[in-house]
PDB file of C-alpha atoms and ligand atoms in Angstrom:
ATOM      1  CA  MET A   1      -5.784  -0.921 -45.602  1.00 46.00           C
ATOM      2  CA  ASP A   2      -5.739   2.804 -46.207  1.00 52.00           C
ATOM      3  CA  VAL A   3      -2.711   4.415 -44.519  1.00 50.00           C
ATOM      4  CA  SER A   4      -4.710   7.292 -43.046  1.00 53.00           C
ATOM      5  CA  PHE A   5      -7.059   4.766 -41.398  1.00 50.00           C
ATOM      6  CA  ILE A   6      -4.074   3.065 -39.685  1.00 49.00           C
ATOM      7  CA  GLY A   7      -2.977   6.510 -38.535  1.00 50.00           C
ATOM      8  CA  LEU A   8      -6.397   7.116 -37.016  1.00 49.00           C
ATOM      9  CA  LEU A   9      -6.237   3.782 -35.165  1.00 49.00           C
ATOM     10  CA  LEU A  10      -2.848   4.737 -33.698  1.00 48.00           C
ATOM     11  CA  VAL A  11      -4.190   8.092 -32.514  1.00 45.00           C
ATOM     12  CA  LEU A  12      -7.135   6.354 -30.834  1.00 44.00           C
ATOM     13  CA  ALA A  13      -4.861   3.813 -29.128  1.00 45.00           C
ATOM     14  CA  VAL A  14      -2.601   6.524 -27.674  1.00 43.00           C
ATOM     15  CA  GLY A  15      -5.621   8.555 -26.549  1.00 38.00           C
ATOM     16  CA  LEU A  16      -7.084   5.580 -24.681  1.00 38.00           C
ATOM     17  CA  THR A  17      -3.788   4.814 -22.978  1.00 39.00           C
ATOM     18  CA  SER A  18      -3.386   8.295 -21.572  1.00 38.00           C
ATOM     19  CA  ALA A  19      -7.037   8.362 -20.441  1.00 37.00           C
ATOM     20  CA  ASP A  20      -6.545   5.155 -18.428  1.00 55.00           C
ATOM     21  CA  ASN A  21      -8.104   5.886 -15.065  1.00 74.00           C
ATOM     22  CA  THR A  22      -7.796   2.452 -13.548  1.00 83.00           C
ATOM     23  CA  ASN A  23      -4.166   2.712 -12.415  1.00 90.00           C
ATOM     24  CA  PRO A  24      -3.724   6.171 -10.888  1.00 95.00           C
ATOM     25  CA  CYS A  25      -0.088   7.080 -10.324  1.00 96.00           C
ATOM     26  CA  PHE A  26       1.327   9.755  -8.013  1.00 97.00           C
ATOM     27  CA  THR A  27       4.802  11.295  -7.874  1.00 97.00           C
ATOM     28  CA  PHE A  28       6.207  12.277  -4.466  1.00 97.00           C
ATOM     29  CA  TYR A  29       9.133  14.628  -3.927  1.00 96.00           C
ATOM     30  CA  GLY A  30       9.802  14.035  -0.215  1.00 95.00           C
ATOM     31  CA  ASN A  31       8.047  17.240   0.849  1.00 95.00           C
ATOM     32  CA  GLY A  32       4.450  16.094   1.130  1.00 96.00           C
ATOM     33  CA  TYR A  33       1.900  13.308   1.187  1.00 97.00           C
ATOM     34  CA  LEU A  34      -1.702  12.434   0.299  1.00 98.00           C
ATOM     35  CA  ARG A  35      -4.581  11.682   2.627  1.00 98.00           C
ATOM     36  CA  PHE A  36      -7.510   9.581   1.394  1.00 98.00           C
ATOM     37  CA  HIS A  37     -10.921   9.481   3.019  1.00 96.00           C
ATOM     38  CA  LEU A  38     -12.911   7.223   0.737  1.00 93.00           C
ATOM     39  CA  ASP A  39     -16.692   6.789   0.806  1.00 91.00           C
ATOM     40  CA  LYS A  40     -17.941   3.895   2.958  1.00 92.00           C
ATOM     41  CA  PHE A  41     -14.379   2.805   3.639  1.00 96.00           C
ATOM     42  CA  ASP A  42     -14.061   0.447   6.608  1.00 96.00           C
ATOM     43  CA  ASN A  43     -10.468   0.203   7.816  1.00 96.00           C
ATOM     44  CA  SER A  44     -11.111  -1.830  10.987  1.00 91.00           C
ATOM     45  CA  ASN A  45      -9.900  -5.381  11.634  1.00 92.00           C
ATOM     46  CA  SER A  46      -9.100  -6.947   8.261  1.00 95.00           C
ATOM     47  CA  ALA A  47      -7.568  -5.407   5.141  1.00 97.00           C
ATOM     48  CA  HIS A  48      -5.622  -6.275   2.030  1.00 98.00           C
ATOM     49  CA  TYR A  49      -3.821  -3.331   0.438  1.00 98.00           C
ATOM     50  CA  SER A  50      -1.832  -3.584  -2.752  1.00 98.00           C
ATOM     51  CA  LEU A  51       0.243  -1.037  -4.630  1.00 98.00           C
ATOM     52  CA  LYS A  52       3.233  -0.532  -6.872  1.00 97.00           C
ATOM     53  CA  PHE A  53       6.093   1.826  -6.214  1.00 98.00           C
ATOM     54  CA  ALA A  54       9.463   2.868  -7.599  1.00 97.00           C
ATOM     55  CA  THR A  55      12.121   4.689  -5.591  1.00 98.00           C
ATOM     56  CA  THR A  56      15.846   5.059  -5.166  1.00 98.00           C
ATOM     57  CA  ALA A  57      15.530   6.442  -1.623  1.00 97.00           C
ATOM     58  CA  SER A  58      16.474   4.186   1.283  1.00 97.00           C
ATOM     59  CA  HIS A  59      13.745   5.526   3.606  1.00 97.00           C
ATOM     60  CA  GLY A  60      10.120   6.539   3.188  1.00 97.00           C
ATOM     61  CA  LEU A  61       6.562   5.954   4.320  1.00 98.00           C
ATOM     62  CA  LEU A  62       4.199   4.259   1.852  1.00 98.00           C
ATOM     63  CA  ILE A  63       0.930   3.729   3.802  1.00 98.00           C
ATOM     64  CA  TYR A  64      -0.080   4.921   7.258  1.00 97.00           C
ATOM     65  CA  SER A  65      -3.254   4.737   9.381  1.00 96.00           C
ATOM     66  CA  GLU A  66      -3.851   5.525  12.997  1.00 94.00           C
ATOM     67  CA  GLY A  67      -6.590   4.516  15.404  1.00 88.00           C
ATOM     68  CA  LEU A  68      -8.515   5.854  18.351  1.00 78.00           C
ATOM     69  CA  HIS A  69      -6.782   3.901  21.075  1.00 78.00           C
ATOM     70  CA  GLY A  70      -3.201   4.376  19.942  1.00 80.00           C
ATOM     71  CA  ASP A  71      -3.354   1.605  17.348  1.00 86.00           C
ATOM     72  CA  ASP A  72      -1.462   2.265  14.167  1.00 91.00           C
ATOM     73  CA  GLU A  73      -0.297   0.599  11.009  1.00 95.00           C
ATOM     74  CA  ALA A  74       2.508   1.454   8.638  1.00 96.00           C
ATOM     75  CA  LEU A  75       4.086   0.121   5.490  1.00 98.00           C
ATOM     76  CA  TYR A  76       7.452   1.772   4.936  1.00 98.00           C
ATOM     77  CA  ILE A  77      10.980   1.485   3.605  1.00 98.00           C
ATOM     78  CA  ARG A  78      13.869   1.622   6.022  1.00 97.00           C
ATOM     79  CA  ASN A  79      17.480   1.036   5.001  1.00 97.00           C
ATOM     80  CA  GLY A  80      16.172  -0.008   1.590  1.00 98.00           C
ATOM     81  CA  ARG A  81      14.010  -2.808   3.055  1.00 98.00           C
ATOM     82  CA  LEU A  82      10.209  -2.997   3.246  1.00 98.00           C
ATOM     83  CA  VAL A  83       8.658  -3.096   6.705  1.00 97.00           C
ATOM     84  CA  TYR A  84       5.083  -3.794   7.784  1.00 97.00           C
ATOM     85  CA  HIS A  85       4.262  -2.658  11.299  1.00 95.00           C
ATOM     86  CA  LEU A  86       0.970  -3.038  13.172  1.00 93.00           C
ATOM     87  CA  PHE A  87       0.397  -1.852  16.691  1.00 88.00           C
ATOM     88  CA  ASN A  88      -2.794  -3.231  18.222  1.00 81.00           C
ATOM     89  CA  SER A  89      -3.560  -1.953  21.686  1.00 74.00           C
ATOM     90  CA  SER A  90      -6.634  -4.091  22.345  1.00 68.00           C
ATOM     91  CA  PRO A  91      -6.217  -7.360  24.222  1.00 60.00           C
ATOM     92  CA  SER A  92      -6.908 -10.417  22.072  1.00 54.00           C
ATOM     93  CA  GLY A  93      -7.721 -13.193  24.525  1.00 47.00           C
ATOM     94  CA  VAL A  94      -4.746 -14.850  26.175  1.00 48.00           C
ATOM     95  CA  GLU A  95      -2.329 -13.336  23.664  1.00 49.00           C
ATOM     96  CA  GLY A  96      -2.545  -9.934  25.283  1.00 49.00           C
ATOM     97  CA  TYR A  97      -1.489  -6.899  23.260  1.00 53.00           C
ATOM     98  CA  PHE A  98      -0.842  -8.180  19.819  1.00 76.00           C
ATOM     99  CA  GLY A  99       0.622  -6.364  16.849  1.00 88.00           C
ATOM    100  CA  ALA A 100       2.892  -7.428  14.026  1.00 92.00           C
ATOM    101  CA  HIS A 101       6.301  -6.578  12.618  1.00 94.00           C
ATOM    102  CA  PHE A 102       7.655  -7.994   9.374  1.00 96.00           C
ATOM    103  CA  MET A 103      10.737  -6.926   7.442  1.00 96.00           C
ATOM    104  CA  GLY A 104      11.770  -7.847   3.900  1.00 97.00           C
ATOM    105  CA  GLU A 105      15.323  -9.000   3.198  1.00 95.00           C
ATOM    106  CA  VAL A 106      15.791  -7.766  -0.370  1.00 96.00           C
ATOM    107  CA  PRO A 107      16.528  -4.106  -1.248  1.00 97.00           C
ATOM    108  CA  VAL A 108      13.565  -2.372  -2.878  1.00 98.00           C
ATOM    109  CA  ASN A 109      15.108   1.053  -3.552  1.00 98.00           C
ATOM    110  CA  THR A 110      16.447   0.012  -6.933  1.00 96.00           C
ATOM    111  CA  GLY A 111      14.338   2.397  -9.018  1.00 96.00           C
ATOM    112  CA  ASP A 112      12.422  -0.574 -10.472  1.00 96.00           C
ATOM    113  CA  GLN A 113       8.663  -1.127 -10.179  1.00 95.00           C
ATOM    114  CA  ILE A 114       8.003  -3.166  -7.025  1.00 97.00           C
ATOM    115  CA  GLU A 115       4.600  -4.682  -6.265  1.00 98.00           C
ATOM    116  CA  VAL A 116       3.637  -5.053  -2.615  1.00 98.00           C
ATOM    117  CA  HIS A 117       0.693  -6.581  -0.766  1.00 98.00           C
ATOM    118  CA  MET A 118      -0.037  -5.831   2.848  1.00 98.00           C
ATOM    119  CA  TYR A 119      -2.398  -8.197   4.698  1.00 98.00           C
ATOM    120  CA  ARG A 120      -4.045  -7.575   8.048  1.00 96.00           C
ATOM    121  CA  SER A 121      -6.108 -10.536   9.348  1.00 95.00           C
ATOM    122  CA  PHE A 122      -7.290 -11.008   5.782  1.00 97.00           C
ATOM    123  CA  ASN A 123      -8.808 -14.350   4.738  1.00 97.00           C
ATOM    124  CA  VAL A 124      -6.549 -15.963   2.166  1.00 96.00           C
ATOM    125  CA  THR A 125      -7.420 -19.306   0.573  1.00 94.00           C
ATOM    126  CA  ASP A 126      -4.721 -21.850  -0.141  1.00 89.00           C
ATOM    127  CA  GLU A 127      -6.078 -23.797  -3.137  1.00 89.00           C
ATOM    128  CA  VAL A 128      -3.643 -26.683  -2.624  1.00 89.00           C
ATOM    129  CA  GLN A 129      -4.213 -27.158   1.107  1.00 86.00           C
ATOM    130  CA  ARG A 130      -7.910 -26.233   0.719  1.00 90.00           C
ATOM    131  CA  THR A 131      -7.776 -24.002   3.755  1.00 91.00           C
ATOM    132  CA  THR A 132      -8.777 -20.406   4.431  1.00 95.00           C
ATOM    133  CA  GLN A 133      -6.794 -18.564   7.055  1.00 95.00           C
ATOM    134  CA  GLU A 134      -6.525 -15.007   8.299  1.00 95.00           C
ATOM    135  CA  GLN A 135      -3.154 -13.843   7.023  1.00 96.00           C
ATOM    136  CA  THR A 136      -1.113 -10.880   8.281  1.00 96.00           C
ATOM    137  CA  GLY A 137       2.082  -9.537   6.797  1.00 97.00           C
ATOM    138  CA  LEU A 138       3.941  -8.534   3.701  1.00 97.00           C
ATOM    139  CA  VAL A 139       4.241 -10.097   0.231  1.00 98.00           C
ATOM    140  CA  TYR A 140       6.307  -8.312  -2.411  1.00 98.00           C
ATOM    141  CA  THR A 141       7.729  -8.958  -5.841  1.00 97.00           C
ATOM    142  CA  VAL A 142      11.131  -7.729  -7.011  1.00 96.00           C
ATOM    143  CA  GLY A 143      12.451  -8.591 -10.453  1.00 92.00           C
ATOM    144  CA  GLY A 144       9.993 -11.472 -10.916  1.00 94.00           C
ATOM    145  CA  THR A 145      10.676 -13.108  -7.534  1.00 96.00           C
ATOM    146  CA  THR A 146       7.990 -12.989  -4.833  1.00 97.00           C
ATOM    147  CA  TYR A 147       8.976 -12.811  -1.163  1.00 98.00           C
ATOM    148  CA  SER A 148       6.500 -13.583   1.602  1.00 97.00           C
ATOM    149  CA  HIS A 149       6.651 -12.653   5.293  1.00 97.00           C
ATOM    150  CA  VAL A 150       3.319 -13.602   6.867  1.00 96.00           C
ATOM    151  CA  ASP A 151       1.733 -15.347   9.819  1.00 94.00           C
ATOM    152  CA  PHE A 152      -1.751 -16.685  10.601  1.00 93.00           C
ATOM    153  CA  ARG A 153      -2.045 -15.688  14.246  1.00 90.00           C
ATOM    154  CA  PRO A 154      -5.405 -14.441  15.515  1.00 87.00           C
ATOM    155  CA  ARG A 155      -5.778 -10.688  15.936  1.00 87.00           C
ATOM    156  CA  ILE A 156      -8.957  -8.991  17.070  1.00 83.00           C
ATOM    157  CA  GLY A 157     -10.145  -5.500  17.919  1.00 83.00           C
ATOM    158  CA  ILE A 158      -7.911  -3.643  15.466  1.00 87.00           C
ATOM    159  CA  SER A 159      -9.382  -0.173  15.361  1.00 87.00           C
ATOM    160  CA  LEU A 160      -7.952   2.122  12.693  1.00 92.00           C
ATOM    161  CA  ASN A 161      -9.749   5.169  11.411  1.00 92.00           C
ATOM    162  CA  ASP A 162     -10.734   5.578   7.789  1.00 94.00           C
ATOM    163  CA  ASP A 163      -8.131   8.183   6.867  1.00 96.00           C
ATOM    164  CA  VAL A 164      -5.348   6.505   4.941  1.00 97.00           C
ATOM    165  CA  TYR A 165      -2.112   8.450   4.392  1.00 98.00           C
ATOM    166  CA  VAL A 166       0.020   7.702   1.358  1.00 98.00           C
ATOM    167  CA  GLY A 167       3.641   8.744   0.867  1.00 97.00           C
ATOM    168  CA  GLY A 168       4.045  10.404   4.258  1.00 97.00           C
ATOM    169  CA  TYR A 169       2.366  11.762   7.344  1.00 95.00           C
ATOM    170  CA  LYS A 170       2.276  15.080   9.191  1.00 92.00           C
ATOM    171  CA  GLN A 171       5.186  13.922  11.288  1.00 88.00           C
ATOM    172  CA  SER A 172       8.033  11.499  10.658  1.00 89.00           C
ATOM    173  CA  LEU A 173       7.592   8.003  12.146  1.00 86.00           C
ATOM    174  CA  SER A 174      11.200   7.986  13.259  1.00 86.00           C
ATOM    175  CA  ASP A 175      14.422   9.908  12.668  1.00 84.00           C
ATOM    176  CA  THR A 176      14.727   8.225   9.313  1.00 87.00           C
ATOM    177  CA  VAL A 177      11.214   7.305   8.138  1.00 93.00           C
ATOM    178  CA  GLY A 178       9.473  10.385   6.767  1.00 94.00           C
ATOM    179  CA  ASN A 179       7.973  11.429   3.451  1.00 96.00           C
ATOM    180  CA  PHE A 180       8.480   9.174   0.464  1.00 97.00           C
ATOM    181  CA  THR A 181      10.310  10.142  -2.736  1.00 97.00           C
ATOM    182  CA  GLY A 182       9.353   8.364  -5.948  1.00 97.00           C
ATOM    183  CA  GLN A 183       6.215   7.002  -7.609  1.00 97.00           C
ATOM    184  CA  ILE A 184       3.284   5.077  -6.105  1.00 97.00           C
ATOM    185  CA  SER A 185       0.543   3.654  -8.320  1.00 97.00           C
ATOM    186  CA  SER A 186      -2.463   1.305  -8.435  1.00 96.00           C
ATOM    187  CA  ILE A 187      -3.251   1.537  -4.722  1.00 97.00           C
ATOM    188  CA  ARG A 188      -6.139  -0.760  -3.880  1.00 98.00           C
ATOM    189  CA  GLU A 189      -7.868  -2.281  -0.862  1.00 98.00           C
ATOM    190  CA  GLU A 190      -9.714  -5.535  -1.508  1.00 98.00           C
ATOM    191  CA  LYS A 191     -12.250  -5.723   1.366  1.00 97.00           C
ATOM    192  CA  ASN A 192     -13.699  -2.324   0.418  1.00 97.00           C
ATOM    193  CA  GLU A 193     -13.079  -2.856  -3.307  1.00 97.00           C
ATOM    194  CA  ALA A 194     -11.428   0.548  -3.161  1.00 97.00           C
ATOM    195  CA  LEU A 195      -9.187   2.212  -5.729  1.00 97.00           C
ATOM    196  CA  PHE A 196      -7.184   5.139  -4.337  1.00 97.00           C
ATOM    197  CA  ARG A 197      -7.662   7.823  -6.953  1.00 96.00           C
ATOM    198  CA  THR A 198      -9.416  10.791  -5.365  1.00 96.00           C
ATOM    199  CA  PHE A 199      -7.649  12.138  -2.287  1.00 96.00           C
ATOM    200  CA  SER A 200      -8.988  14.466   0.403  1.00 97.00           C
ATOM    201  CA  LEU A 201      -5.674  16.244   1.044  1.00 97.00           C
ATOM    202  CA  ASN A 202      -2.518  16.895  -0.958  1.00 97.00           C
ATOM    203  CA  SER A 203      -0.293  18.477   1.687  1.00 94.00           C
ATOM    204  CA  GLY A 204       1.240  21.671   0.356  1.00 82.00           C
ATOM    205  CA  GLY A 205       0.022  20.711  -3.124  1.00 89.00           C
ATOM    206  CA  SER A 206       3.385  19.043  -3.504  1.00 94.00           C
ATOM    207  CA  VAL A 207       2.380  15.602  -4.788  1.00 96.00           C
ATOM    208  CA  SER A 208       1.870  15.382  -8.521  1.00 95.00           C
ATOM    209  CA  THR A 209      -1.083  13.349  -9.769  1.00 93.00           C
ATOM    210  CA  ASN A 210       0.650  11.724 -12.684  1.00 90.00           C
ATOM    211  CA  CYS A 211       3.844   9.852 -13.425  1.00 92.00           C
ATOM    212  CA  LEU A 212       6.203  10.429 -16.262  1.00 79.00           C
ATOM    213  CA  THR A 213       7.076   7.131 -17.912  1.00 66.00           C
ATOM    214  CA  ILE A 214      10.676   7.458 -18.951  1.00 56.00           C
ATOM    215  CA  ASN A 215      11.064   4.056 -20.592  1.00 53.00           C
ATOM    216  CA  PRO A 216       7.619   2.896 -21.733  1.00 50.00           C
ATOM    217  CA  VAL A 217       7.638  -0.836 -22.468  1.00 50.00           C
TER     218      VAL A 217
HETATM  219  C1  NAG B 301       6.787  15.939   4.981  1.00 88.86           C
HETATM  220  O1  NAG B 301       5.755  16.685   4.381  1.00 88.86           O
HETATM  221  C2  NAG B 301       5.061  17.542   5.292  1.00 88.86           C
HETATM  222  C3  NAG B 301       3.890  18.167   4.551  1.00 88.86           C
HETATM  223  O2  NAG B 301       4.280  18.894   3.414  1.00 88.86           O
HETATM  224  C4  NAG B 301       6.032  18.585   5.817  1.00 88.86           C
HETATM  225  O3  NAG B 301       5.354  19.405   6.752  1.00 88.86           O
HETATM  226  C5  NAG B 301       7.191  17.869   6.499  1.00 88.86           C
HETATM  227  O4  NAG B 301       8.153  18.812   6.913  1.00 88.86           O
HETATM  228  C6  NAG B 301       7.839  16.866   5.555  1.00 88.86           C
HETATM  229  N1  NAG B 301       8.820  16.129   6.293  1.00 88.86           N
HETATM  230  C7  NAG B 301      10.112  16.135   5.981  1.00 88.86           C
HETATM  231  C8  NAG B 301      10.989  15.329   6.872  1.00 88.86           C
HETATM  232  O5  NAG B 301      10.549  16.764   5.029  1.00 88.86           O
HETATM  233  C1  NAG B 302     -12.392 -15.793   7.664  1.00 88.86           C
HETATM  234  O1  NAG B 302     -13.076 -16.975   7.340  1.00 88.86           O
HETATM  235  C2  NAG B 302     -13.584 -17.657   8.490  1.00 88.86           C
HETATM  236  C3  NAG B 302     -14.132 -18.991   8.022  1.00 88.86           C
HETATM  237  O2  NAG B 302     -14.808 -18.863   6.787  1.00 88.86           O
HETATM  238  C4  NAG B 302     -14.617 -16.773   9.171  1.00 88.86           C
HETATM  239  O3  NAG B 302     -15.113 -17.409  10.335  1.00 88.86           O
HETATM  240  C5  NAG B 302     -13.937 -15.460   9.568  1.00 88.86           C
HETATM  241  O4  NAG B 302     -14.890 -14.581  10.131  1.00 88.86           O
HETATM  242  C6  NAG B 302     -13.306 -14.808   8.363  1.00 88.86           C
HETATM  243  N1  NAG B 302     -12.538 -13.672   8.804  1.00 88.86           N
HETATM  244  C7  NAG B 302     -12.617 -12.480   8.234  1.00 88.86           C
HETATM  245  C8  NAG B 302     -11.745 -11.421   8.787  1.00 88.86           C
HETATM  246  O5  NAG B 302     -13.369 -12.224   7.304  1.00 88.86           O
END
């Protein structure tokens, strides 16, 4: 094959890689966050979010939503561990006020790419058991090992509005959990078939809409 033709192929391959729009990546510096308000996005009751992140910080907010009646939901890192928190203020039958709180046991602030899934009353099918159950909780993968912290308890009347905050919120959730520092990419929600690419607010213009790959594989 002609050498210049191989050169042309290489140029095309690199061009396509950098134009990849299917895995948007954002870089956060701890001084701001993004807000998404996606078209026809329904954030009530069930959801399945997934994303990838990399950080060396021991604290930071990844995903946050709030609701009309004081409900809220947060995925965050505290003391280097992932936490999923759901506060549901509406009574669900005999269970009363029913939220959720799950914490991972393995440090995730290693600077490596970590994949995380957050489930809220989301139907998950177990192919082996042949059952479908509404699953709530946290599933994450660190260094090839997947850790799961979920339950299948009924939850109803979860009312969260359609604004989804990524990488922070206008106020800190606690003394320690505030804006995130690091990279977050490939944010998706399965029920709405949503890809989080186009945001409605970049607070202070401080979040950068690309990620520098230092060690491309
Ligand atoms: C997080 O970012 C917001 C928006 O830029 C800013 O107002 C707030 O002070 C930041 N929080 C911290 C703890 O730095
Ligand atoms: C989950 O599946 C069950 C049985 O197919 C169905 O009754 C229920 O409404 C589903 N739940 C959600 C949140 O879609």
